[in-house]
mmCIF file of C-alpha atoms and ligand atoms in Angstrom:
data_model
loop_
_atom_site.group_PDB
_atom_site.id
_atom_site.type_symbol
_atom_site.label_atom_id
_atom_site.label_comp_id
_atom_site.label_asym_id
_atom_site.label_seq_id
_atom_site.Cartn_x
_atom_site.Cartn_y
_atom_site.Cartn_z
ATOM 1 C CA UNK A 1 8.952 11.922 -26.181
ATOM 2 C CA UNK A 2 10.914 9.071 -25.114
ATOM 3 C CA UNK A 3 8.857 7.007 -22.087
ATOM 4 C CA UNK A 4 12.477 5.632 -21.983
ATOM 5 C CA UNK A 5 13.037 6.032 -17.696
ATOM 6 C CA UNK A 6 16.567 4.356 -17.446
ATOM 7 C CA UNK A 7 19.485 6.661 -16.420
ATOM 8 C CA UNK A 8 17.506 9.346 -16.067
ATOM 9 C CA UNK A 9 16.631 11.429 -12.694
ATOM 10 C CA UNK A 10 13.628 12.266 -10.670
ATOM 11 C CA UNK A 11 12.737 14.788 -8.287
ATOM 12 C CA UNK A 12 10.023 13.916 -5.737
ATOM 13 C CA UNK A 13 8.002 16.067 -3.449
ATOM 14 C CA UNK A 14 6.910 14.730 -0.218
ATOM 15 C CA UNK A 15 9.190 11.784 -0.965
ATOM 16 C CA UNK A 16 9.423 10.464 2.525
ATOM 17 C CA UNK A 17 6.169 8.207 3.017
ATOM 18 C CA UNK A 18 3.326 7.411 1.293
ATOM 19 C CA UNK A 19 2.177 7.519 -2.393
ATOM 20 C CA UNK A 20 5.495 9.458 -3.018
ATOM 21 C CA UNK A 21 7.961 7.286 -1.207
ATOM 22 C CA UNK A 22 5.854 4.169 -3.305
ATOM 23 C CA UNK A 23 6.680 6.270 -6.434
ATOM 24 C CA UNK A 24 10.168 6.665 -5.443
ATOM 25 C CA UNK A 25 10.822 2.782 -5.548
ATOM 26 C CA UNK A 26 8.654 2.660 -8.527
ATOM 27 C CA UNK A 27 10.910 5.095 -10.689
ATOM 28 C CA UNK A 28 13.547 3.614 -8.718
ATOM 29 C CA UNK A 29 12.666 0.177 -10.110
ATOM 30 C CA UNK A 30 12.809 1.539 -14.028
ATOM 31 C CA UNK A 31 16.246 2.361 -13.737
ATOM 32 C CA UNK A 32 15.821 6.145 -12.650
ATOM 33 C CA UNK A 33 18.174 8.397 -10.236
ATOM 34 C CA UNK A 34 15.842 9.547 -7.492
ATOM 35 C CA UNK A 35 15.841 12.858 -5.782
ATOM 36 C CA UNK A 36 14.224 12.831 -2.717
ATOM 37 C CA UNK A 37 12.861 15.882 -1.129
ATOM 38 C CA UNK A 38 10.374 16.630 1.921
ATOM 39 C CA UNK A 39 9.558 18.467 5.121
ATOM 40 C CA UNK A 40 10.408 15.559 7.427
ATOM 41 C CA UNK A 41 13.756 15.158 7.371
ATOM 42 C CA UNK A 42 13.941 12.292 9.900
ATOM 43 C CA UNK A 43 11.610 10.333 8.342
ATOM 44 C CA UNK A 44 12.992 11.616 4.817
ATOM 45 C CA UNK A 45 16.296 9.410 5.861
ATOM 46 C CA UNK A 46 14.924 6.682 6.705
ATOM 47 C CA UNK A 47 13.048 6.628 3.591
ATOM 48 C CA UNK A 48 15.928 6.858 1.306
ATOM 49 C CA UNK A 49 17.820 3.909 3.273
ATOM 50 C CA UNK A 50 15.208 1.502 1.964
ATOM 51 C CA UNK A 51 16.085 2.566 -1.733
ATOM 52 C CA UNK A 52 19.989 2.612 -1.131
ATOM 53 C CA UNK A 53 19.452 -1.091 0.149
ATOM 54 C CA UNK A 54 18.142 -1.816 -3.084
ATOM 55 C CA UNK A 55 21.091 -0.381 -4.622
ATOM 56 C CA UNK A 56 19.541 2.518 -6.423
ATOM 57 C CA UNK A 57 20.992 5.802 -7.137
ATOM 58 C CA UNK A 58 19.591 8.565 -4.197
ATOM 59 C CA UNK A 59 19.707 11.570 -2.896
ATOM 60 C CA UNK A 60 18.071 13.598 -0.367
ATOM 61 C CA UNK A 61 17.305 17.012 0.280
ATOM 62 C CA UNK A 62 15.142 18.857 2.718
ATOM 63 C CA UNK A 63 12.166 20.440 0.860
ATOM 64 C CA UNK A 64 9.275 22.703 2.065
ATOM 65 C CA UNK A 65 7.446 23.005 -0.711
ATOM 66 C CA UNK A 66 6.020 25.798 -0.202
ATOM 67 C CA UNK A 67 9.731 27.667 0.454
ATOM 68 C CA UNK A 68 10.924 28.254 -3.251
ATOM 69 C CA UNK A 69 14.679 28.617 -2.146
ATOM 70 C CA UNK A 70 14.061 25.044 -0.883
ATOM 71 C CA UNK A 71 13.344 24.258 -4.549
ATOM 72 C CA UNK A 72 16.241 25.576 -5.599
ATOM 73 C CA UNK A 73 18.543 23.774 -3.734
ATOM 74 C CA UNK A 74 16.714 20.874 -4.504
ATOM 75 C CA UNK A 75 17.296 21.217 -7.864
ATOM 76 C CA UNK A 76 20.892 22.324 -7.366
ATOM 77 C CA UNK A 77 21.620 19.047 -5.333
ATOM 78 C CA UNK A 78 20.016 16.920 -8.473
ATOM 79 C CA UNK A 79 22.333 18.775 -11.291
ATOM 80 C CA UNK A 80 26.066 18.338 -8.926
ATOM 81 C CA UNK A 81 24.777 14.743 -8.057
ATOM 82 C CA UNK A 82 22.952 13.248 -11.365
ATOM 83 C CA UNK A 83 24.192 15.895 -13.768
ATOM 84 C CA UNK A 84 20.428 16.255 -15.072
ATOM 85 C CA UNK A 85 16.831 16.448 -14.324
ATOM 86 C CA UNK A 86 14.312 14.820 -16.376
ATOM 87 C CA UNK A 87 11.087 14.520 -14.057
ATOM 88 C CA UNK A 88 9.865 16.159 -11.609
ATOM 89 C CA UNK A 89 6.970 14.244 -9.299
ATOM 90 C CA UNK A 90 4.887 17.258 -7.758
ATOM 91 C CA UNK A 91 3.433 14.764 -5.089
ATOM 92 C CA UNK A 92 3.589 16.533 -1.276
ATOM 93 C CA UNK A 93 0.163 17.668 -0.432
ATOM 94 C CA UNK A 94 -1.910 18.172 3.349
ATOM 95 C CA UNK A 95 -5.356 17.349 3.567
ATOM 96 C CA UNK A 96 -6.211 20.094 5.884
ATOM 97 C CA UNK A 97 -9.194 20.040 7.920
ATOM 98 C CA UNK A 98 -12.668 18.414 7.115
ATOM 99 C CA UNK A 99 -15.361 21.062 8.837
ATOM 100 C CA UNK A 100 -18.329 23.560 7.540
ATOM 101 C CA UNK A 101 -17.877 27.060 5.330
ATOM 102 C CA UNK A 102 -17.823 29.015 8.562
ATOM 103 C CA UNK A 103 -15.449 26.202 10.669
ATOM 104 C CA UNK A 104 -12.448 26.229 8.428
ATOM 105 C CA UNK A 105 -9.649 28.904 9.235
ATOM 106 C CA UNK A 106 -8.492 31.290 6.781
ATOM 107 C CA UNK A 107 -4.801 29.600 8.418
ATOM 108 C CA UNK A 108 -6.202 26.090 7.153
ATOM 109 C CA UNK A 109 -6.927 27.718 3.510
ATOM 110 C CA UNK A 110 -3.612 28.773 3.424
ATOM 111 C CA UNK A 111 -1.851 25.787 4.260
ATOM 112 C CA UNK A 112 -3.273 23.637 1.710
ATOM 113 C CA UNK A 113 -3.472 26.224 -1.138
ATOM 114 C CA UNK A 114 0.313 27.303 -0.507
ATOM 115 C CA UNK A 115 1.180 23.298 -0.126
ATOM 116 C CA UNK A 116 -0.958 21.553 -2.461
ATOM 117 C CA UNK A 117 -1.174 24.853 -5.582
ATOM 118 C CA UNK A 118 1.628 26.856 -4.550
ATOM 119 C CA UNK A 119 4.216 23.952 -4.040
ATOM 120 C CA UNK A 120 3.117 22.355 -7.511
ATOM 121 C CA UNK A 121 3.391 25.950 -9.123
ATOM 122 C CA UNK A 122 6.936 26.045 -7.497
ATOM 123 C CA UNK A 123 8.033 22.729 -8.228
ATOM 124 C CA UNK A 124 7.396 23.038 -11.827
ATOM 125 C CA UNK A 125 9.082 26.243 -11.847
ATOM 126 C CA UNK A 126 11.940 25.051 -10.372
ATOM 127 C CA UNK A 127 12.347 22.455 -12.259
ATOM 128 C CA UNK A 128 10.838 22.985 -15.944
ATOM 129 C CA UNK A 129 14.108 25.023 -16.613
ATOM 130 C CA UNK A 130 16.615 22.005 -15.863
ATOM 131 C CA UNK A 131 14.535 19.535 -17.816
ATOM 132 C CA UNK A 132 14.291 22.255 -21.133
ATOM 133 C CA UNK A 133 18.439 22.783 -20.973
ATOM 134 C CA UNK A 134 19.116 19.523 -21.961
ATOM 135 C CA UNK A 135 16.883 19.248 -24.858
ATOM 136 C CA UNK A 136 15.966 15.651 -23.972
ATOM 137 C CA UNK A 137 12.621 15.865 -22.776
ATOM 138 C CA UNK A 138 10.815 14.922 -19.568
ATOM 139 C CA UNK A 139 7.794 14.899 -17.961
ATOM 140 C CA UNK A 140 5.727 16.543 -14.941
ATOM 141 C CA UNK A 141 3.749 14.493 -13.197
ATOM 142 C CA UNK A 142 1.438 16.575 -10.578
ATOM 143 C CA UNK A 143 0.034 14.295 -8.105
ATOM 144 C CA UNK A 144 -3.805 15.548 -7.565
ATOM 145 C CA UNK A 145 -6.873 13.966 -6.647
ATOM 146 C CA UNK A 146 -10.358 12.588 -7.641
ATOM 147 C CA UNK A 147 -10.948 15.485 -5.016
ATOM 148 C CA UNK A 148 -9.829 17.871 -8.079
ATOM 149 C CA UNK A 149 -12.880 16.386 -10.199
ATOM 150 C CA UNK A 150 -15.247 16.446 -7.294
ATOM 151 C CA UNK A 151 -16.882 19.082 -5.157
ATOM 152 C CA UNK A 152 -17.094 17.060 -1.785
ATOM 153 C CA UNK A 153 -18.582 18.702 1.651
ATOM 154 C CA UNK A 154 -16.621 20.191 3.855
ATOM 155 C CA UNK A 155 -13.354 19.494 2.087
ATOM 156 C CA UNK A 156 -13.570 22.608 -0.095
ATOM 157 C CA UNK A 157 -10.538 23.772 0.475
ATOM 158 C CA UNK A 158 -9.146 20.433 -0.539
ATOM 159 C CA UNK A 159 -11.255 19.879 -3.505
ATOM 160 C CA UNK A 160 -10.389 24.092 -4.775
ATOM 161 C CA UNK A 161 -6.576 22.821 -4.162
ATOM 162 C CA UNK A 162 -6.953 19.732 -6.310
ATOM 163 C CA UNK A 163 -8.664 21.376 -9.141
ATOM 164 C CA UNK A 164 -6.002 23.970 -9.596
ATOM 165 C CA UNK A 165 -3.842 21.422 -9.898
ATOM 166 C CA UNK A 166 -5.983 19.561 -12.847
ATOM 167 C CA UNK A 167 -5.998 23.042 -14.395
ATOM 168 C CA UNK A 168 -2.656 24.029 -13.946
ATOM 169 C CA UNK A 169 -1.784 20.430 -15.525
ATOM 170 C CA UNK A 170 -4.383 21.192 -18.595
ATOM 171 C CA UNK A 171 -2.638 24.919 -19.323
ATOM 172 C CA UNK A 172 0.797 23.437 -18.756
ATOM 173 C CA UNK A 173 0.373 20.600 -21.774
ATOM 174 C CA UNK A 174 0.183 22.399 -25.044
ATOM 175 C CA UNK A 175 2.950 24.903 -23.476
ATOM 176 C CA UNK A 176 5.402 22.284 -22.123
ATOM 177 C CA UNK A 177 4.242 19.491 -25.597
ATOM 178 C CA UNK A 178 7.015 21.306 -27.919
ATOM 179 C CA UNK A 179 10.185 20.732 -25.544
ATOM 180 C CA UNK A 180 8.559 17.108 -24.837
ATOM 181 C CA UNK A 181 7.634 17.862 -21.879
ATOM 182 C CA UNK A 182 4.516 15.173 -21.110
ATOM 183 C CA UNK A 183 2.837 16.604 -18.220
ATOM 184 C CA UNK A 184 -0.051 14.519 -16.651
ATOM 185 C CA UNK A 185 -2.239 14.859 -13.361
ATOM 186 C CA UNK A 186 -2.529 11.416 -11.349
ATOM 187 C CA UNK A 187 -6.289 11.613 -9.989
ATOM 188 C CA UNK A 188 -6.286 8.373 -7.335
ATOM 189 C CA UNK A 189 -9.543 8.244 -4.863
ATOM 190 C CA UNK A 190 -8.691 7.018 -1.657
ATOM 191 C CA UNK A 191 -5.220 5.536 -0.969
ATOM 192 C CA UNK A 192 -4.180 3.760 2.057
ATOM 193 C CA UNK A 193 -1.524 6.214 3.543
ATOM 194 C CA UNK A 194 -0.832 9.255 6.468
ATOM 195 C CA UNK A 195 -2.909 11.672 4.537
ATOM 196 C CA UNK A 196 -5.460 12.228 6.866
ATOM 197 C CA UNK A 197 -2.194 13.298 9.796
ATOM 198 C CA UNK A 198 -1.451 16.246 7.422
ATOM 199 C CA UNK A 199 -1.412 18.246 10.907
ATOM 200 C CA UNK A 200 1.980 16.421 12.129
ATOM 201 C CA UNK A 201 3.378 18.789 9.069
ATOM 202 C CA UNK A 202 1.748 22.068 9.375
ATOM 203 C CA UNK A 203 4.243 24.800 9.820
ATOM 204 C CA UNK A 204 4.350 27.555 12.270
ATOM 205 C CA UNK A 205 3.699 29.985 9.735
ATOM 206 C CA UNK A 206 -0.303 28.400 9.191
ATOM 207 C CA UNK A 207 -0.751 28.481 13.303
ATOM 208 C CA UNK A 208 -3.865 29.696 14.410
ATOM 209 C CA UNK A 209 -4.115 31.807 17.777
ATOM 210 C CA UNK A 210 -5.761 29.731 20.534
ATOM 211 C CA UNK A 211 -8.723 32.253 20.067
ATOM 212 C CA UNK A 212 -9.928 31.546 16.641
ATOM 213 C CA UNK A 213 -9.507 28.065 16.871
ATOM 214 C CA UNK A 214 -12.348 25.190 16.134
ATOM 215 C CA UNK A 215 -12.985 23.612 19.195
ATOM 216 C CA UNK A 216 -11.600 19.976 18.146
ATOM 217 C CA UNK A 217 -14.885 18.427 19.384
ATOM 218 C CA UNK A 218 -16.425 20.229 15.915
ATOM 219 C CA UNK A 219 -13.992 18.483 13.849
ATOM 220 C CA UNK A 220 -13.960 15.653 15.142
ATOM 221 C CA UNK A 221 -16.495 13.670 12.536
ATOM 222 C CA UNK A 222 -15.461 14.505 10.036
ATOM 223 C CA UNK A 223 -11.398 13.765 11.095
ATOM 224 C CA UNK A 224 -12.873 10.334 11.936
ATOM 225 C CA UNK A 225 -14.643 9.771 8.558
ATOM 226 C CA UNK A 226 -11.310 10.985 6.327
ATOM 227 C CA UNK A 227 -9.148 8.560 8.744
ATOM 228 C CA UNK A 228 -11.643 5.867 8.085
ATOM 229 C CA UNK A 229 -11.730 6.616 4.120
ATOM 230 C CA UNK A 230 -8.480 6.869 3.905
ATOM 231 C CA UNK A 231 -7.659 3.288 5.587
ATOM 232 C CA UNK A 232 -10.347 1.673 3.351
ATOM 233 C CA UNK A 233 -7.588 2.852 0.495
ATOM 234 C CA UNK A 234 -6.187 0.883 -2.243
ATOM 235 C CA UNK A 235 -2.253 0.114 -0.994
ATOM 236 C CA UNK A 236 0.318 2.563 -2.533
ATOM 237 C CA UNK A 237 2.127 -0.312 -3.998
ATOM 238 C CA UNK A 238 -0.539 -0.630 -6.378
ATOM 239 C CA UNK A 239 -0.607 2.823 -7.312
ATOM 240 C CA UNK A 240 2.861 3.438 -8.098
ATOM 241 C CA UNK A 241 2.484 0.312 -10.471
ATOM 242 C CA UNK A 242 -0.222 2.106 -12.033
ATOM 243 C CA UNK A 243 1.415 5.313 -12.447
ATOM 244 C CA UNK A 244 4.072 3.590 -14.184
ATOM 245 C CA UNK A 245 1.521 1.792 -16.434
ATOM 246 C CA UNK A 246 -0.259 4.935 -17.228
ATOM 247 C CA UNK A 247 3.242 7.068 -17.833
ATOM 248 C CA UNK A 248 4.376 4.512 -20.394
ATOM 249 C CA UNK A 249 1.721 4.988 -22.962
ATOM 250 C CA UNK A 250 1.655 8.629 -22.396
ATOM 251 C CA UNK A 251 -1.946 9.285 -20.267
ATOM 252 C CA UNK A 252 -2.893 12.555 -19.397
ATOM 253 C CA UNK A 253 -4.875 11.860 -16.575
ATOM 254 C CA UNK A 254 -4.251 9.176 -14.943
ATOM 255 C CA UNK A 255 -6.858 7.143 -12.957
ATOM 256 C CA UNK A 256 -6.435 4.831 -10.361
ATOM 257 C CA UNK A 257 -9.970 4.117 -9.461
ATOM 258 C CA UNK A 258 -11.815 2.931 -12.604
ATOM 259 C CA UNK A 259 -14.870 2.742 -10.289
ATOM 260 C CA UNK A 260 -15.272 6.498 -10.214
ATOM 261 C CA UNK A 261 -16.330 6.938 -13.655
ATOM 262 C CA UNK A 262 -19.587 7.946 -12.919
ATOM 263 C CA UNK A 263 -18.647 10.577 -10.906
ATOM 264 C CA UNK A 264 -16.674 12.487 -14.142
ATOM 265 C CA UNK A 265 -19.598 11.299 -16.778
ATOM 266 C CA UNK A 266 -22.203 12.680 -14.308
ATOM 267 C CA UNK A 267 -20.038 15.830 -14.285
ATOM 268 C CA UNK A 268 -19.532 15.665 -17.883
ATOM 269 C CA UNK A 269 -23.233 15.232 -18.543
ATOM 270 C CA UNK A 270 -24.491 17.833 -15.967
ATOM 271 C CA UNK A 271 -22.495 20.528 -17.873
ATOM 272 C CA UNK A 272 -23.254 19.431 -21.290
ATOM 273 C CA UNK A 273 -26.732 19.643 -19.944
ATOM 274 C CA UNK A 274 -26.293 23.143 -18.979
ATOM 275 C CA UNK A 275 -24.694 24.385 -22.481
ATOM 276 C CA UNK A 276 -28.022 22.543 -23.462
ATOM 277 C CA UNK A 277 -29.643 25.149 -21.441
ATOM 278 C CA UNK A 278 -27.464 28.291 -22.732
ATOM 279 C CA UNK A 279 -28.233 27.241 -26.676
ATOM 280 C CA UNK A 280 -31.519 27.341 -26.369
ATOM 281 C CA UNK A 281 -31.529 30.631 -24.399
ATOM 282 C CA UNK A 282 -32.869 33.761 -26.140
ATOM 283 C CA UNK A 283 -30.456 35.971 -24.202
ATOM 284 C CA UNK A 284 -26.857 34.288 -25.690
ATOM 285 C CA UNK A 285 -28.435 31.491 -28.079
ATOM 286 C CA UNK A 286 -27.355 32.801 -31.453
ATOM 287 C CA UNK A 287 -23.790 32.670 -30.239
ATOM 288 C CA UNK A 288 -23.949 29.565 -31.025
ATOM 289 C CA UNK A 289 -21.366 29.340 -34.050
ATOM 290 C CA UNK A 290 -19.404 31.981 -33.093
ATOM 291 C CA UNK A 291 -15.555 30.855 -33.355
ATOM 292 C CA UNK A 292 -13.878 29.721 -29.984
ATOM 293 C CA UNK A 293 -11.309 32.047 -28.688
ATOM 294 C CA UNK A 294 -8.636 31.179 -26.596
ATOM 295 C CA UNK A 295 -4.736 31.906 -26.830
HETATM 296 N N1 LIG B 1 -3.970 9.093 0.303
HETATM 297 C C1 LIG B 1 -5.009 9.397 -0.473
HETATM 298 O O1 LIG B 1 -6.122 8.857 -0.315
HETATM 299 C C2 LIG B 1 -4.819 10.392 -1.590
HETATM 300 C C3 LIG B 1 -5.799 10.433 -2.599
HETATM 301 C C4 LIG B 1 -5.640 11.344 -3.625
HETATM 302 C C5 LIG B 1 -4.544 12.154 -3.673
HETATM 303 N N2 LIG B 1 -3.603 12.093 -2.675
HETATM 304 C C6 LIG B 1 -2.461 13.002 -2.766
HETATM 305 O O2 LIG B 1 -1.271 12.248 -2.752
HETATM 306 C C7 LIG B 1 -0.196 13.095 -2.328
HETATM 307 C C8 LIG B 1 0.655 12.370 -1.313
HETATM 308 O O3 LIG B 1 -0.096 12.200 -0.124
HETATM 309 P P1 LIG B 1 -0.122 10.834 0.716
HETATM 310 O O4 LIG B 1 -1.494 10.294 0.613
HETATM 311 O O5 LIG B 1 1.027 9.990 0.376
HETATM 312 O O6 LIG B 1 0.001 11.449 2.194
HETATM 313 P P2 LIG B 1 1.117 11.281 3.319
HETATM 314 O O7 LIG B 1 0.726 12.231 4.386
HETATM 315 O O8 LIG B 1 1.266 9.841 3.679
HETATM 316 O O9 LIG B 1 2.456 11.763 2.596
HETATM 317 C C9 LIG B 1 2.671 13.121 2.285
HETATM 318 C C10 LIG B 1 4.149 13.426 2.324
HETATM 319 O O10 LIG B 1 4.316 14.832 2.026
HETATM 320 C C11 LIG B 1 5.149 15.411 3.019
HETATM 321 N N3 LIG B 1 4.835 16.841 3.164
HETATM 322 C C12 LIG B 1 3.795 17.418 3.805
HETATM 323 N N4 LIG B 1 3.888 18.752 3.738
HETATM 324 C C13 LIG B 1 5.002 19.034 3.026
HETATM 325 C C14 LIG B 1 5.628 20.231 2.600
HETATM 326 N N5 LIG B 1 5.146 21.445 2.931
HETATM 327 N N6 LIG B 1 6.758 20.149 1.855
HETATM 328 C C15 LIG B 1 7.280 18.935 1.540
HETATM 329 N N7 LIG B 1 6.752 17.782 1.936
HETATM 330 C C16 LIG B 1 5.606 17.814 2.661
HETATM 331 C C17 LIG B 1 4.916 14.592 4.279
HETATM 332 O O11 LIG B 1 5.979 14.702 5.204
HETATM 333 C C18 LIG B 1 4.767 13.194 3.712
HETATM 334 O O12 LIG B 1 6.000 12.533 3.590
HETATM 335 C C19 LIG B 1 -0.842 14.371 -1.804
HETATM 336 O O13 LIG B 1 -0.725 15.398 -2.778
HETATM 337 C C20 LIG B 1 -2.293 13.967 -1.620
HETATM 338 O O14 LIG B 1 -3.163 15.063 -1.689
HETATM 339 C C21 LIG B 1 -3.726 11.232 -1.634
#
């Protein structure tokens, strides 16, 4: 596949601030058209004024991600405006709400599975279509987490979010590799942006009655420690210029964070350890050289 970006058109998720707006000027930058799509349409507007001052090619579209008619008129706006879609940057995604097992809402699971899982599942569906008709190849990039790597406390529902999307990134590879399609997962640790306001986006639809709401006083530590994470973040700036980096020789994953190493390699090395454990078992040790299945 081509890592050729000039003349050809994006479609970003959650487009209006933060690591996807950064992208945006990024792509922007290598010559791409730039579809711009995300819940805030206000802010959405103002976003897309900075790239039309720099004389690129955008458009804008309001985009729920987790509405799939929303991605089809998303798309339909980037085929009547740019004639073709070649990327599609899977980027919006909430935080939710940093709390205990028994404090976090079945509303707050919902939210960030539909947002983070749902709208990348959506997204690619939307889009993967558009990007196989012209026969020129493309790429998905799904915008994840070191959160997807990582169990963390009292962010599971993050973390469970962010490892679907690493999954759904590792099944869609060898499907997507014959239309060259290069799909990669961007796994950054923290990044200086409004991540940890994901509530000023929630939509009615995740509202919890007054009744079975956590008591904000609960939540409250562990809102303060993701705000103060967060801020301690790398600048999206640098990011974006990284994302480029790593899309132009082809990366799969793509790191941000070189410092987090261990925490994959400890991973790595606590499951190896475990297969250790399962060879030498006299239950299931003589499968040993039994062929791999998979399909
Ligand atoms: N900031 C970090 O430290 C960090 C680290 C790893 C991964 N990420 C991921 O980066 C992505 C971008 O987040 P960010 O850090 O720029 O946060 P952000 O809150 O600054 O930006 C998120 C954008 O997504 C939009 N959005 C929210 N819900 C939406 C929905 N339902 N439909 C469409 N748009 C929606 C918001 O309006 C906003 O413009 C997310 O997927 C996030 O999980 C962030």
């Amino acid at each position: 596949m081509s890592n050729e970006f000039k003349g050809k058109t994006a479609v970003i998720s959650g487009a209006a601030g933060g690591i996807g707006l950064a992208l945006a000027h990024a792509l922007a930058e290598q010559g791409m058209n730039i579809v711009m799509g995300d819940i805030d349409a206000v802010t959405l507007a103002e976003a897309s004024e900075t790239l039309k001052e720099k004389g690129h090619n955008v458009v804008t579209c309001p985009l729920d991600v987790t509405d799939y008619t929303q991605w089809e008129s998303i798309v339909a706006k980037a085929k009547d405006t740019f004639g073709k879609i070649h990327m599609v940057v899977n980027n919006a995604g909430v935080g939710g709400t940093p709390g205990k097992i028994e404090d976090t809402e079945h509303a707050t699971w919902r939210w960030v599975m539909d947002v983070n899982v749902m709208g990348v599942l959506y997204g690619a569906q939307a889009c993967v279509p558009a990007i196989k008709e012209h026969g020129e190849g493309g790429w998905i990039l799904n915008v994840a987490s070191m959160a997807g790597m990582m169990g963390m406390p009292y962010a599971a529902a993050y973390c469970a979010s962010k490892a679907a999307v690493v999954s759904m990134t590792e099944s869609w590879i060898p499907e997507l590799q014959p239309h060259n399609i290069h799909v990669s997962v961007l796994c950054p640790a923290f990044v200086k942006t409004r991540i940890h306001e994901s509530h000023r986006n929630r939509q009615e639809k995740y509202a919890v009655a007054k009744e079975k709401r956590i008591s904000k006083e609960k939540l409250k530590a562990g809102a303060q420690a993701a705000a103060t994470a967060v801020e301690s973040g790398i600048p999206v700036s640098m990011l974006a210029e990284r994302v480029i980096e790593a899309l132009r020789s082809n990366q799969t994953y793509i790191y941000s964070h070189p410092n987090y190493r261990k925490v994959t390699s400890g991973r790595s090395k606590a499951i190896d350890m475990a297969f250790i454990d399962a060879e030498q078992s006299p239950v299931v040790g003589h499968l040993i050289n039994d062929d791999i299945i998979t399909f």
